[in-house]
PDB file of C-alpha atoms in Angstrom:
ATOM      1  CA  MET A 231       6.039 -76.374 -13.658  1.00 51.00           C
ATOM      2  CA  ARG A 232       9.428 -75.520 -12.063  1.00 54.00           C
ATOM      3  CA  HIS A 233       8.982 -71.861 -10.882  1.00 54.00           C
ATOM      4  CA  ARG A 234      11.439 -69.379 -11.201  1.00 58.00           C
ATOM      5  CA  ARG A 235      13.465 -67.776  -7.948  1.00 59.00           C
ATOM      6  CA  PRO A 236      12.792 -64.530  -7.168  1.00 55.00           C
ATOM      7  CA  ASN A 237      16.165 -62.142  -8.637  1.00 57.00           C
ATOM      8  CA  VAL A 238      18.980 -60.480  -5.957  1.00 58.00           C
ATOM      9  CA  PHE A 239      16.948 -57.520  -6.005  1.00 53.00           C
ATOM     10  CA  VAL A 240      13.208 -58.818  -4.934  1.00 53.00           C
ATOM     11  CA  ARG A 241      14.880 -61.262  -2.642  1.00 60.00           C
ATOM     12  CA  LEU A 242      16.563 -58.124  -0.488  1.00 58.00           C
ATOM     13  CA  LEU A 243      12.899 -56.420  -0.978  1.00 52.00           C
ATOM     14  CA  GLN A 244      11.727 -59.615   0.621  1.00 60.00           C
ATOM     15  CA  ARG A 245      13.988 -59.407   3.910  1.00 66.00           C
ATOM     16  CA  LEU A 246      13.715 -55.685   4.064  1.00 58.00           C
ATOM     17  CA  PRO A 247      12.095 -55.345   8.065  1.00 70.00           C
ATOM     18  CA  GLY A 248       9.376 -53.316   8.377  1.00 64.00           C
ATOM     19  CA  TRP A 249      10.964 -50.300   9.655  1.00 60.00           C
ATOM     20  CA  ALA A 250      12.191 -49.938   6.521  1.00 53.00           C
ATOM     21  CA  TRP A 251       9.824 -49.928   4.509  1.00 51.00           C
ATOM     22  CA  TRP A 252       8.096 -46.926   6.810  1.00 59.00           C
ATOM     23  CA  ILE A 253      11.352 -44.764   5.795  1.00 61.00           C
ATOM     24  CA  GLY A 254      11.268 -45.536   2.413  1.00 55.00           C
ATOM     25  CA  GLY A 255       7.422 -44.410   1.954  1.00 54.00           C
ATOM     26  CA  LEU A 256       7.729 -41.425   4.278  1.00 57.00           C
ATOM     27  CA  SER A 257      10.889 -40.579   1.628  1.00 53.00           C
ATOM     28  CA  VAL A 258       8.044 -40.904  -1.409  1.00 50.00           C
ATOM     29  CA  VAL A 259       5.955 -38.626   0.002  1.00 46.00           C
ATOM     30  CA  ALA A 260       8.879 -36.167   1.544  1.00 46.00           C
ATOM     31  CA  VAL A 261      10.078 -36.091  -2.392  1.00 45.00           C
ATOM     32  CA  TYR A 262       6.131 -35.332  -3.650  1.00 48.00           C
ATOM     33  CA  VAL A 263       5.542 -32.513  -1.224  1.00 40.00           C
ATOM     34  CA  TYR A 264       9.063 -31.083  -2.747  1.00 43.00           C
ATOM     35  CA  PHE A 265       8.599 -30.751  -6.241  1.00 47.00           C
ATOM     36  CA  PHE A 266       4.342 -29.919  -5.318  1.00 41.00           C
ATOM     37  CA  TYR A 267       5.580 -26.866  -3.245  1.00 40.00           C
ATOM     38  CA  TYR A 268       8.673 -26.089  -5.590  1.00 42.00           C
ATOM     39  CA  ILE A 269       6.231 -26.033  -9.244  1.00 39.00           C
ATOM     40  CA  PHE A 270       3.500 -24.611  -8.175  1.00 42.00           C
ATOM     41  CA  VAL A 271       4.029 -22.659  -4.352  1.00 42.00           C
ATOM     42  CA  GLY A 272       7.956 -21.742  -3.707  1.00 44.00           C
ATOM     43  CA  PRO A 273       9.462 -19.094  -6.558  1.00 45.00           C
ATOM     44  CA  PHE A 274       9.314 -21.210  -9.460  1.00 41.00           C
ATOM     45  CA  GLY A 275       5.923 -22.238  -9.025  1.00 43.00           C
ATOM     46  CA  PHE A 276       5.065 -18.005  -8.835  1.00 42.00           C
ATOM     47  CA  ARG A 277       7.307 -17.634 -12.668  1.00 43.00           C
ATOM     48  CA  TRP A 278       5.514 -21.201 -13.648  1.00 41.00           C
ATOM     49  CA  ARG A 279       1.936 -19.586 -13.156  1.00 43.00           C
ATOM     50  CA  ALA A 280       3.323 -16.076 -14.149  1.00 44.00           C
ATOM     51  CA  LEU A 281       4.676 -17.255 -18.077  1.00 45.00           C
ATOM     52  CA  TYR A 282       1.018 -19.344 -18.106  1.00 46.00           C
ATOM     53  CA  GLY A 283      -0.856 -16.436 -17.418  1.00 50.00           C
ATOM     54  CA  GLU A 284      -1.179 -15.678 -14.383  1.00 60.00           C
ATOM     55  CA  VAL A 285       0.875 -13.211 -12.418  1.00 70.00           C
ATOM     56  CA  SER A 286       0.700 -13.038  -8.710  1.00 73.00           C
ATOM     57  CA  TYR A 287       0.153  -8.898  -7.114  1.00 85.00           C
ATOM     58  CA  PRO A 288       1.266  -7.854  -4.142  1.00 89.00           C
ATOM     59  CA  ASP A 289      -1.381  -6.477  -1.882  1.00 89.00           C
ATOM     60  CA  GLY A 290      -1.863  -3.387  -0.431  1.00 91.00           C
ATOM     61  CA  TYR A 291       0.071  -1.080  -3.513  1.00 94.00           C
ATOM     62  CA  GLU A 292      -1.449   1.229  -6.017  1.00 94.00           C
ATOM     63  CA  ILE A 293       0.401   2.473  -7.999  1.00 97.00           C
ATOM     64  CA  HIS A 294       1.980   0.252 -10.935  1.00 97.00           C
ATOM     65  CA  GLY A 295       5.149   0.833 -13.758  1.00 98.00           C
ATOM     66  CA  ILE A 296       7.159  -1.030 -15.910  1.00 98.00           C
ATOM     67  CA  ASP A 297      11.171  -0.582 -16.845  1.00 98.00           C
ATOM     68  CA  ILE A 298      11.288  -1.071 -20.379  1.00 98.00           C
ATOM     69  CA  SER A 299      14.803  -1.195 -22.961  1.00 98.00           C
ATOM     70  CA  HIS A 300      15.506  -2.537 -25.979  1.00 97.00           C
ATOM     71  CA  HIS A 301      14.181  -6.370 -24.980  1.00 96.00           C
ATOM     72  CA  GLN A 302      10.453  -5.456 -25.185  1.00 97.00           C
ATOM     73  CA  GLY A 303      11.382  -4.528 -28.983  1.00 96.00           C
ATOM     74  CA  ARG A 304       9.021  -1.688 -30.280  1.00 97.00           C
ATOM     75  CA  ILE A 305       6.454  -0.893 -28.258  1.00 98.00           C
ATOM     76  CA  ASP A 306       2.840  -0.041 -29.304  1.00 98.00           C
ATOM     77  CA  TRP A 307       2.353   3.334 -27.091  1.00 98.00           C
ATOM     78  CA  LYS A 308      -1.226   4.421 -27.857  1.00 98.00           C
ATOM     79  CA  THR A 309      -2.811   1.154 -27.070  1.00 98.00           C
ATOM     80  CA  LEU A 310      -0.353   0.344 -23.977  1.00 98.00           C
ATOM     81  CA  ARG A 311      -1.401   4.031 -22.411  1.00 97.00           C
ATOM     82  CA  ASP A 312      -4.969   2.943 -23.588  1.00 97.00           C
ATOM     83  CA  LYS A 313      -5.494  -0.880 -21.885  1.00 97.00           C
ATOM     84  CA  GLY A 314      -2.689  -1.126 -20.622  1.00 96.00           C
ATOM     85  CA  LEU A 315      -3.609  -2.266 -17.101  1.00 96.00           C
ATOM     86  CA  ILE A 316      -1.962  -4.037 -13.833  1.00 95.00           C
ATOM     87  CA  ASN A 317      -3.726  -5.451 -11.353  1.00 92.00           C
ATOM     88  CA  GLU A 318      -6.646  -3.400 -13.623  1.00 93.00           C
ATOM     89  CA  THR A 319      -4.985   0.274 -12.081  1.00 95.00           C
ATOM     90  CA  PRO A 320      -3.444   2.076 -14.814  1.00 96.00           C
ATOM     91  CA  ILE A 321       0.435   2.420 -15.647  1.00 98.00           C
ATOM     92  CA  ARG A 322       2.164   5.188 -13.997  1.00 97.00           C
ATOM     93  CA  PHE A 323       5.532   5.727 -14.301  1.00 98.00           C
ATOM     94  CA  ILE A 324       8.092   4.045 -16.897  1.00 98.00           C
ATOM     95  CA  MET A 325      11.909   3.392 -16.120  1.00 98.00           C
ATOM     96  CA  ILE A 326      14.033   3.107 -19.011  1.00 98.00           C
ATOM     97  CA  LYS A 327      17.525   1.491 -19.246  1.00 98.00           C
ATOM     98  CA  ALA A 328      19.481   4.897 -20.874  1.00 98.00           C
ATOM     99  CA  THR A 329      23.064   3.330 -21.007  1.00 98.00           C
ATOM    100  CA  GLU A 330      25.671   0.565 -19.416  1.00 98.00           C
ATOM    101  CA  GLY A 331      29.000   1.168 -19.240  1.00 98.00           C
ATOM    102  CA  ALA A 332      30.820   3.801 -20.208  1.00 98.00           C
ATOM    103  CA  SER A 333      30.389   3.607 -24.214  1.00 97.00           C
ATOM    104  CA  ARG A 334      26.864   1.606 -24.995  1.00 98.00           C
ATOM    105  CA  VAL A 335      23.510   3.735 -25.148  1.00 98.00           C
ATOM    106  CA  ASP A 336      20.537   1.446 -25.822  1.00 98.00           C
ATOM    107  CA  GLN A 337      19.157   0.990 -28.952  1.00 98.00           C
ATOM    108  CA  ASN A 338      15.344   1.880 -28.215  1.00 98.00           C
ATOM    109  CA  PHE A 339      16.448   4.758 -25.645  1.00 98.00           C
ATOM    110  CA  LYS A 340      15.983   7.476 -27.108  1.00 98.00           C
ATOM    111  CA  ASP A 341      12.582   6.697 -28.258  1.00 98.00           C
ATOM    112  CA  ASN A 342      11.673   5.120 -25.936  1.00 98.00           C
ATOM    113  CA  PHE A 343      11.943   8.199 -23.564  1.00 98.00           C
ATOM    114  CA  HIS A 344      10.273  10.353 -25.788  1.00 98.00           C
ATOM    115  CA  GLN A 345       6.888   7.994 -26.331  1.00 98.00           C
ATOM    116  CA  ALA A 346       7.120   8.219 -22.813  1.00 98.00           C
ATOM    117  CA  ARG A 347       6.724  11.466 -21.642  1.00 98.00           C
ATOM    118  CA  GLU A 348       3.841  12.213 -24.600  1.00 98.00           C
ATOM    119  CA  TYR A 349       2.064  10.042 -23.924  1.00 98.00           C
ATOM    120  CA  GLY A 350       1.823  10.691 -20.416  1.00 97.00           C
ATOM    121  CA  PHE A 351       3.147   8.753 -18.367  1.00 98.00           C
ATOM    122  CA  THR A 352       6.178   9.828 -15.430  1.00 98.00           C
ATOM    123  CA  ARG A 353       9.482   8.097 -16.795  1.00 98.00           C
ATOM    124  CA  GLY A 354      13.055   7.223 -15.666  1.00 98.00           C
ATOM    125  CA  ALA A 355      15.864   6.573 -16.866  1.00 98.00           C
ATOM    126  CA  TYR A 356      18.546   4.068 -15.552  1.00 98.00           C
ATOM    127  CA  HIS A 357      21.949   2.997 -16.149  1.00 98.00           C
ATOM    128  CA  PHE A 358      23.777  -0.455 -16.215  1.00 98.00           C
ATOM    129  CA  TYR A 359      26.521  -0.224 -14.363  1.00 98.00           C
ATOM    130  CA  SER A 360      29.695  -2.637 -15.933  1.00 97.00           C
ATOM    131  CA  VAL A 361      32.419  -4.198 -14.026  1.00 96.00           C
ATOM    132  CA  TYR A 362      34.408  -3.614 -17.067  1.00 96.00           C
ATOM    133  CA  SER A 363      34.658   0.588 -17.216  1.00 96.00           C
ATOM    134  CA  PRO A 364      35.473   3.192 -14.290  1.00 97.00           C
ATOM    135  CA  ALA A 365      32.977   4.264 -12.040  1.00 98.00           C
ATOM    136  CA  ASP A 366      33.497   8.090 -12.860  1.00 98.00           C
ATOM    137  CA  LYS A 367      33.239   7.865 -16.635  1.00 98.00           C
ATOM    138  CA  GLN A 368      29.870   5.795 -16.684  1.00 98.00           C
ATOM    139  CA  ALA A 369      28.635   8.975 -14.795  1.00 98.00           C
ATOM    140  CA  GLN A 370      29.634  10.870 -17.151  1.00 98.00           C
ATOM    141  CA  PHE A 371      28.401   8.877 -19.897  1.00 98.00           C
ATOM    142  CA  PHE A 372      25.427   8.758 -18.844  1.00 98.00           C
ATOM    143  CA  ILE A 373      25.478  12.409 -17.903  1.00 98.00           C
ATOM    144  CA  LYS A 374      26.319  12.782 -22.278  1.00 98.00           C
ATOM    145  CA  ASN A 375      23.332  11.002 -22.980  1.00 98.00           C
ATOM    146  CA  VAL A 376      20.368  11.512 -20.707  1.00 98.00           C
ATOM    147  CA  LYS A 377      19.114  14.626 -20.758  1.00 98.00           C
ATOM    148  CA  LEU A 378      16.560  14.518 -17.334  1.00 98.00           C
ATOM    149  CA  GLU A 379      13.744  17.735 -17.439  1.00 97.00           C
ATOM    150  CA  ASN A 380      11.141  18.708 -14.683  1.00 97.00           C
ATOM    151  CA  GLY A 381       8.691  16.256 -14.446  1.00 97.00           C
ATOM    152  CA  ASP A 382      10.796  13.560 -14.662  1.00 98.00           C
ATOM    153  CA  LEU A 383      11.839  10.361 -11.554  1.00 98.00           C
ATOM    154  CA  PRO A 384      15.735  10.895 -10.558  1.00 98.00           C
ATOM    155  CA  PRO A 385      18.348   9.265 -12.260  1.00 98.00           C
ATOM    156  CA  VAL A 386      18.758   5.163 -11.320  1.00 98.00           C
ATOM    157  CA  LEU A 387      21.704   3.104 -11.283  1.00 98.00           C
ATOM    158  CA  ASP A 388      21.192  -0.374 -11.652  1.00 98.00           C
ATOM    159  CA  VAL A 389      24.367  -2.248  -9.884  1.00 98.00           C
ATOM    160  CA  GLU A 390      23.774  -6.220  -9.856  1.00 96.00           C
ATOM    161  CA  HIS A 391      27.941  -7.412 -10.216  1.00 96.00           C
ATOM    162  CA  LYS A 392      30.691  -6.613  -8.369  1.00 95.00           C
ATOM    163  CA  PRO A 393      34.923  -6.339 -10.519  1.00 95.00           C
ATOM    164  CA  LYS A 394      36.925  -8.893  -9.434  1.00 94.00           C
ATOM    165  CA  ASN A 395      39.010  -6.931  -9.499  1.00 93.00           C
ATOM    166  CA  GLN A 396      37.945  -5.199  -6.664  1.00 96.00           C
ATOM    167  CA  THR A 397      37.199  -5.389  -2.760  1.00 96.00           C
ATOM    168  CA  ASP A 398      34.210  -4.920  -1.548  1.00 96.00           C
ATOM    169  CA  GLU A 399      35.118  -1.508   0.000  1.00 96.00           C
ATOM    170  CA  GLN A 400      36.644  -0.313  -3.368  1.00 97.00           C
ATOM    171  CA  PHE A 401      33.317  -1.810  -5.055  1.00 97.00           C
ATOM    172  CA  ALA A 402      31.137   0.450  -2.244  1.00 97.00           C
ATOM    173  CA  ALA A 403      33.375   3.534  -2.787  1.00 97.00           C
ATOM    174  CA  SER A 404      33.197   3.189  -6.470  1.00 98.00           C
ATOM    175  CA  VAL A 405      29.602   2.687  -6.805  1.00 98.00           C
ATOM    176  CA  LEU A 406      29.216   6.037  -4.381  1.00 98.00           C
ATOM    177  CA  GLN A 407      31.540   7.463  -6.672  1.00 98.00           C
ATOM    178  CA  TRP A 408      28.889   7.470  -9.784  1.00 98.00           C
ATOM    179  CA  LEU A 409      25.793   8.215  -7.311  1.00 98.00           C
ATOM    180  CA  ASP A 410      27.145  11.485  -6.470  1.00 98.00           C
ATOM    181  CA  ILE A 411      29.044  13.075  -9.764  1.00 98.00           C
ATOM    182  CA  VAL A 412      25.264  12.156 -10.741  1.00 98.00           C
ATOM    183  CA  GLU A 413      23.898  13.754  -8.838  1.00 98.00           C
ATOM    184  CA  GLN A 414      26.054  16.503  -8.773  1.00 98.00           C
ATOM    185  CA  HIS A 415      24.932  16.852 -12.304  1.00 98.00           C
ATOM    186  CA  TYR A 416      20.867  17.640 -11.828  1.00 98.00           C
ATOM    187  CA  GLY A 417      20.700  17.826  -8.493  1.00 96.00           C
ATOM    188  CA  VAL A 418      18.809  15.137  -6.924  1.00 97.00           C
ATOM    189  CA  LYS A 419      19.260  12.093  -5.344  1.00 97.00           C
ATOM    190  CA  PRO A 420      19.809   9.047  -7.568  1.00 98.00           C
ATOM    191  CA  ILE A 421      17.778   5.625  -7.259  1.00 98.00           C
ATOM    192  CA  VAL A 422      19.318   2.307  -6.413  1.00 98.00           C
ATOM    193  CA  TYR A 423      18.846  -0.947  -8.274  1.00 98.00           C
ATOM    194  CA  THR A 424      19.818  -3.890  -7.190  1.00 96.00           C
ATOM    195  CA  TYR A 425      18.949  -7.738  -5.514  1.00 94.00           C
ATOM    196  CA  TYR A 426      18.091  -7.803  -1.712  1.00 88.00           C
ATOM    197  CA  LYS A 427      21.091 -10.175  -1.471  1.00 91.00           C
ATOM    198  CA  PHE A 428      23.423  -8.221  -3.331  1.00 94.00           C
ATOM    199  CA  LYS A 429      22.314  -4.612  -1.217  1.00 94.00           C
ATOM    200  CA  THR A 430      22.708  -6.319   2.249  1.00 92.00           C
ATOM    201  CA  ARG A 431      25.952  -8.459   1.045  1.00 94.00           C
ATOM    202  CA  TYR A 432      27.664  -5.221  -0.729  1.00 96.00           C
ATOM    203  CA  LEU A 433      25.857  -2.045  -0.424  1.00 95.00           C
ATOM    204  CA  ASN A 434      25.051  -2.526   3.479  1.00 90.00           C
ATOM    205  CA  ASP A 435      27.064   0.981   4.942  1.00 92.00           C
ATOM    206  CA  SER A 436      25.268   3.730   6.013  1.00 93.00           C
ATOM    207  CA  ALA A 437      26.485   5.422   3.215  1.00 95.00           C
ATOM    208  CA  PHE A 438      23.971   4.096   0.871  1.00 96.00           C
ATOM    209  CA  ASP A 439      20.742   4.639   3.383  1.00 94.00           C
ATOM    210  CA  SER A 440      19.903   8.311   1.921  1.00 95.00           C
ATOM    211  CA  TYR A 441      19.767   7.217  -1.292  1.00 97.00           C
ATOM    212  CA  PRO A 442      16.079   5.896  -2.260  1.00 97.00           C
ATOM    213  CA  TYR A 443      15.894   1.556  -2.813  1.00 97.00           C
ATOM    214  CA  TRP A 444      14.712  -0.088  -5.998  1.00 97.00           C
ATOM    215  CA  ILE A 445      13.949  -3.432  -4.863  1.00 96.00           C
ATOM    216  CA  ALA A 446      14.642  -6.312  -6.920  1.00 95.00           C
ATOM    217  CA  HIS A 447      12.989  -9.603  -5.460  1.00 92.00           C
ATOM    218  CA  TYR A 448      10.243 -11.867  -7.409  1.00 89.00           C
ATOM    219  CA  TYR A 449       7.788 -14.332  -7.296  1.00 82.00           C
ATOM    220  CA  VAL A 450       7.323 -13.078  -2.846  1.00 84.00           C
ATOM    221  CA  ASP A 451       4.539 -12.204  -2.178  1.00 84.00           C
ATOM    222  CA  GLU A 452       5.778  -9.764   0.515  1.00 86.00           C
ATOM    223  CA  VAL A 453       9.498  -7.931   0.473  1.00 86.00           C
ATOM    224  CA  GLU A 454      12.028  -9.545   2.734  1.00 81.00           C
ATOM    225  CA  TYR A 455      14.294  -6.952   2.945  1.00 86.00           C
ATOM    226  CA  ASP A 456      13.756  -4.536   6.548  1.00 84.00           C
ATOM    227  CA  GLY A 457      15.249  -1.636   5.328  1.00 89.00           C
ATOM    228  CA  PRO A 458      13.191   1.640   3.840  1.00 93.00           C
ATOM    229  CA  TRP A 459      12.995   1.311  -0.136  1.00 96.00           C
ATOM    230  CA  LYS A 460      10.709   3.056  -3.015  1.00 97.00           C
ATOM    231  CA  PHE A 461      10.498   0.752  -5.587  1.00 98.00           C
ATOM    232  CA  TRP A 462       9.928  -2.821  -5.656  1.00 97.00           C
ATOM    233  CA  GLN A 463      10.043  -5.154  -8.935  1.00 96.00           C
ATOM    234  CA  HIS A 464       8.166  -8.163  -7.949  1.00 94.00           C
ATOM    235  CA  THR A 465       8.331 -10.074 -12.068  1.00 93.00           C
ATOM    236  CA  ASP A 466      10.006 -10.436 -15.031  1.00 91.00           C
ATOM    237  CA  ALA A 467       7.362 -11.953 -16.519  1.00 91.00           C
ATOM    238  CA  GLY A 468       4.341  -9.799 -16.350  1.00 94.00           C
ATOM    239  CA  ARG A 469       2.219  -9.074 -20.482  1.00 94.00           C
ATOM    240  CA  LEU A 470       1.118  -6.082 -21.291  1.00 97.00           C
ATOM    241  CA  PRO A 471      -0.949  -5.102 -25.093  1.00 97.00           C
ATOM    242  CA  GLY A 472       0.957  -3.001 -26.719  1.00 98.00           C
ATOM    243  CA  ILE A 473       4.007  -4.495 -25.556  1.00 98.00           C
ATOM    244  CA  LYS A 474       5.399  -7.554 -27.431  1.00 94.00           C
ATOM    245  CA  GLY A 475       6.449 -10.456 -25.246  1.00 92.00           C
ATOM    246  CA  GLN A 476       7.711 -10.430 -21.599  1.00 94.00           C
ATOM    247  CA  VAL A 477       8.083  -6.693 -19.493  1.00 96.00           C
ATOM    248  CA  ASP A 478       9.203  -6.052 -15.964  1.00 96.00           C
ATOM    249  CA  PHE A 479       6.118  -5.022 -13.356  1.00 97.00           C
ATOM    250  CA  ASN A 480       6.637  -3.247 -10.754  1.00 97.00           C
ATOM    251  CA  ILE A 481       4.738  -1.114  -7.592  1.00 97.00           C
ATOM    252  CA  TYR A 482       5.993   2.079  -5.872  1.00 98.00           C
ATOM    253  CA  ASN A 483       5.901   2.501  -1.976  1.00 97.00           C
ATOM    254  CA  GLY A 484       3.305   5.450  -1.657  1.00 96.00           C
ATOM    255  CA  SER A 485       0.740   7.663  -3.336  1.00 96.00           C
ATOM    256  CA  TYR A 486       1.059   8.472  -6.510  1.00 96.00           C
ATOM    257  CA  TYR A 487       1.292  12.479  -5.446  1.00 96.00           C
ATOM    258  CA  ASP A 488       4.308  10.752  -2.746  1.00 96.00           C
ATOM    259  CA  LEU A 489       6.256   9.642  -7.276  1.00 97.00           C
ATOM    260  CA  ARG A 490       4.522  13.483  -8.329  1.00 96.00           C
ATOM    261  CA  LYS A 491       6.282  14.776  -5.430  1.00 96.00           C
ATOM    262  CA  MET A 492       9.964  11.891  -6.280  1.00 96.00           C
ATOM    263  CA  THR A 493      10.280  13.929  -9.537  1.00 97.00           C
ATOM    264  CA  ILE A 494      12.632  16.569 -10.601  1.00 97.00           C
ATOM    265  CA  GLY A 495      11.611  19.779 -10.163  1.00 94.00           C
ATOM    266  CA  ALA A 496       8.288  18.961  -8.076  1.00 87.00           C
ATOM    267  CA  ARG A 497       8.845  21.862  -5.148  1.00 64.00           C
ATOM    268  CA  GLU A 498       8.802  24.615  -8.311  1.00 67.00           C
ATOM    269  CA  GLN A 499       6.007  22.698  -9.710  1.00 65.00           C
ATOM    270  CA  ILE A 500       3.805  22.266  -6.496  1.00 60.00           C
ATOM    271  CA  GLY A 501       4.997  24.840  -4.899  1.00 61.00           C
ATOM    272  CA  GLU A 502       7.483  24.447  -1.202  1.00 58.00           C
ATOM    273  CA  GLU A 503       4.493  24.569   1.704  1.00 53.00           C
ATOM    274  CA  ALA A 504       2.424  20.914  -0.309  1.00 55.00           C
ATOM    275  CA  TYR A 505       6.132  19.510  -0.611  1.00 56.00           C
ATOM    276  CA  ALA A 506       7.149  19.442   2.601  1.00 57.00           C
ATOM    277  CA  ASP A 507       4.112  18.206   3.656  1.00 60.00           C
TER     278      ASP A 507
END
């Protein structure tokens, strides 16, 4: 019987030296380890596990909250209040999207804002900063549509994008303009929300140090930002009774008493002496 001669590829493999086989084997192992880490351990793994029911909670924090918009649809507020637990603790605060740019009000804002207070949550309202509108017009639009009361958290600026037609310095000045106008109206320092890399890239000037920082950093066990912060949005894949689909989970960096001290009118509610403690 005539034997078929191995093809060119097989003949090349047969001629490879032993060290080449070792390198090839190590490369396969390295690729396997990388994908194992990426899928099960790294950021993708955190999200993959969260989506399928295993949400990771930061250690050492007791005050949990959520942020919502029209993306969460119609919320069953009674169920959320009675059964909505994060890491076996009650939800203490809810941040609610109010406005975007200089002309858009979130379609569920009015109802969400009213219901959050009716059902006993500490509530806050945030504005999504647009690259298409001047900062002063955006600030005035937020003020026009958001009537904060005593017991509410300070207003929040959600800033995630820089206009292409502005320099870094011009952009920082525009953000400060929004913050200044809003602070003058409500009498409290607004909270700045953004991703930690965005803040260190564009909003790292000392002028922003006096504003409470709400950091967005998903699927990690610890915050990598070195500066002070008040809130941490640690996942966008949370699930709760009363809310269909996913919702962002947040923690507050302090006690519930500290959280209440942040609210508008806290000095009048708890007294000057207690507030100073």
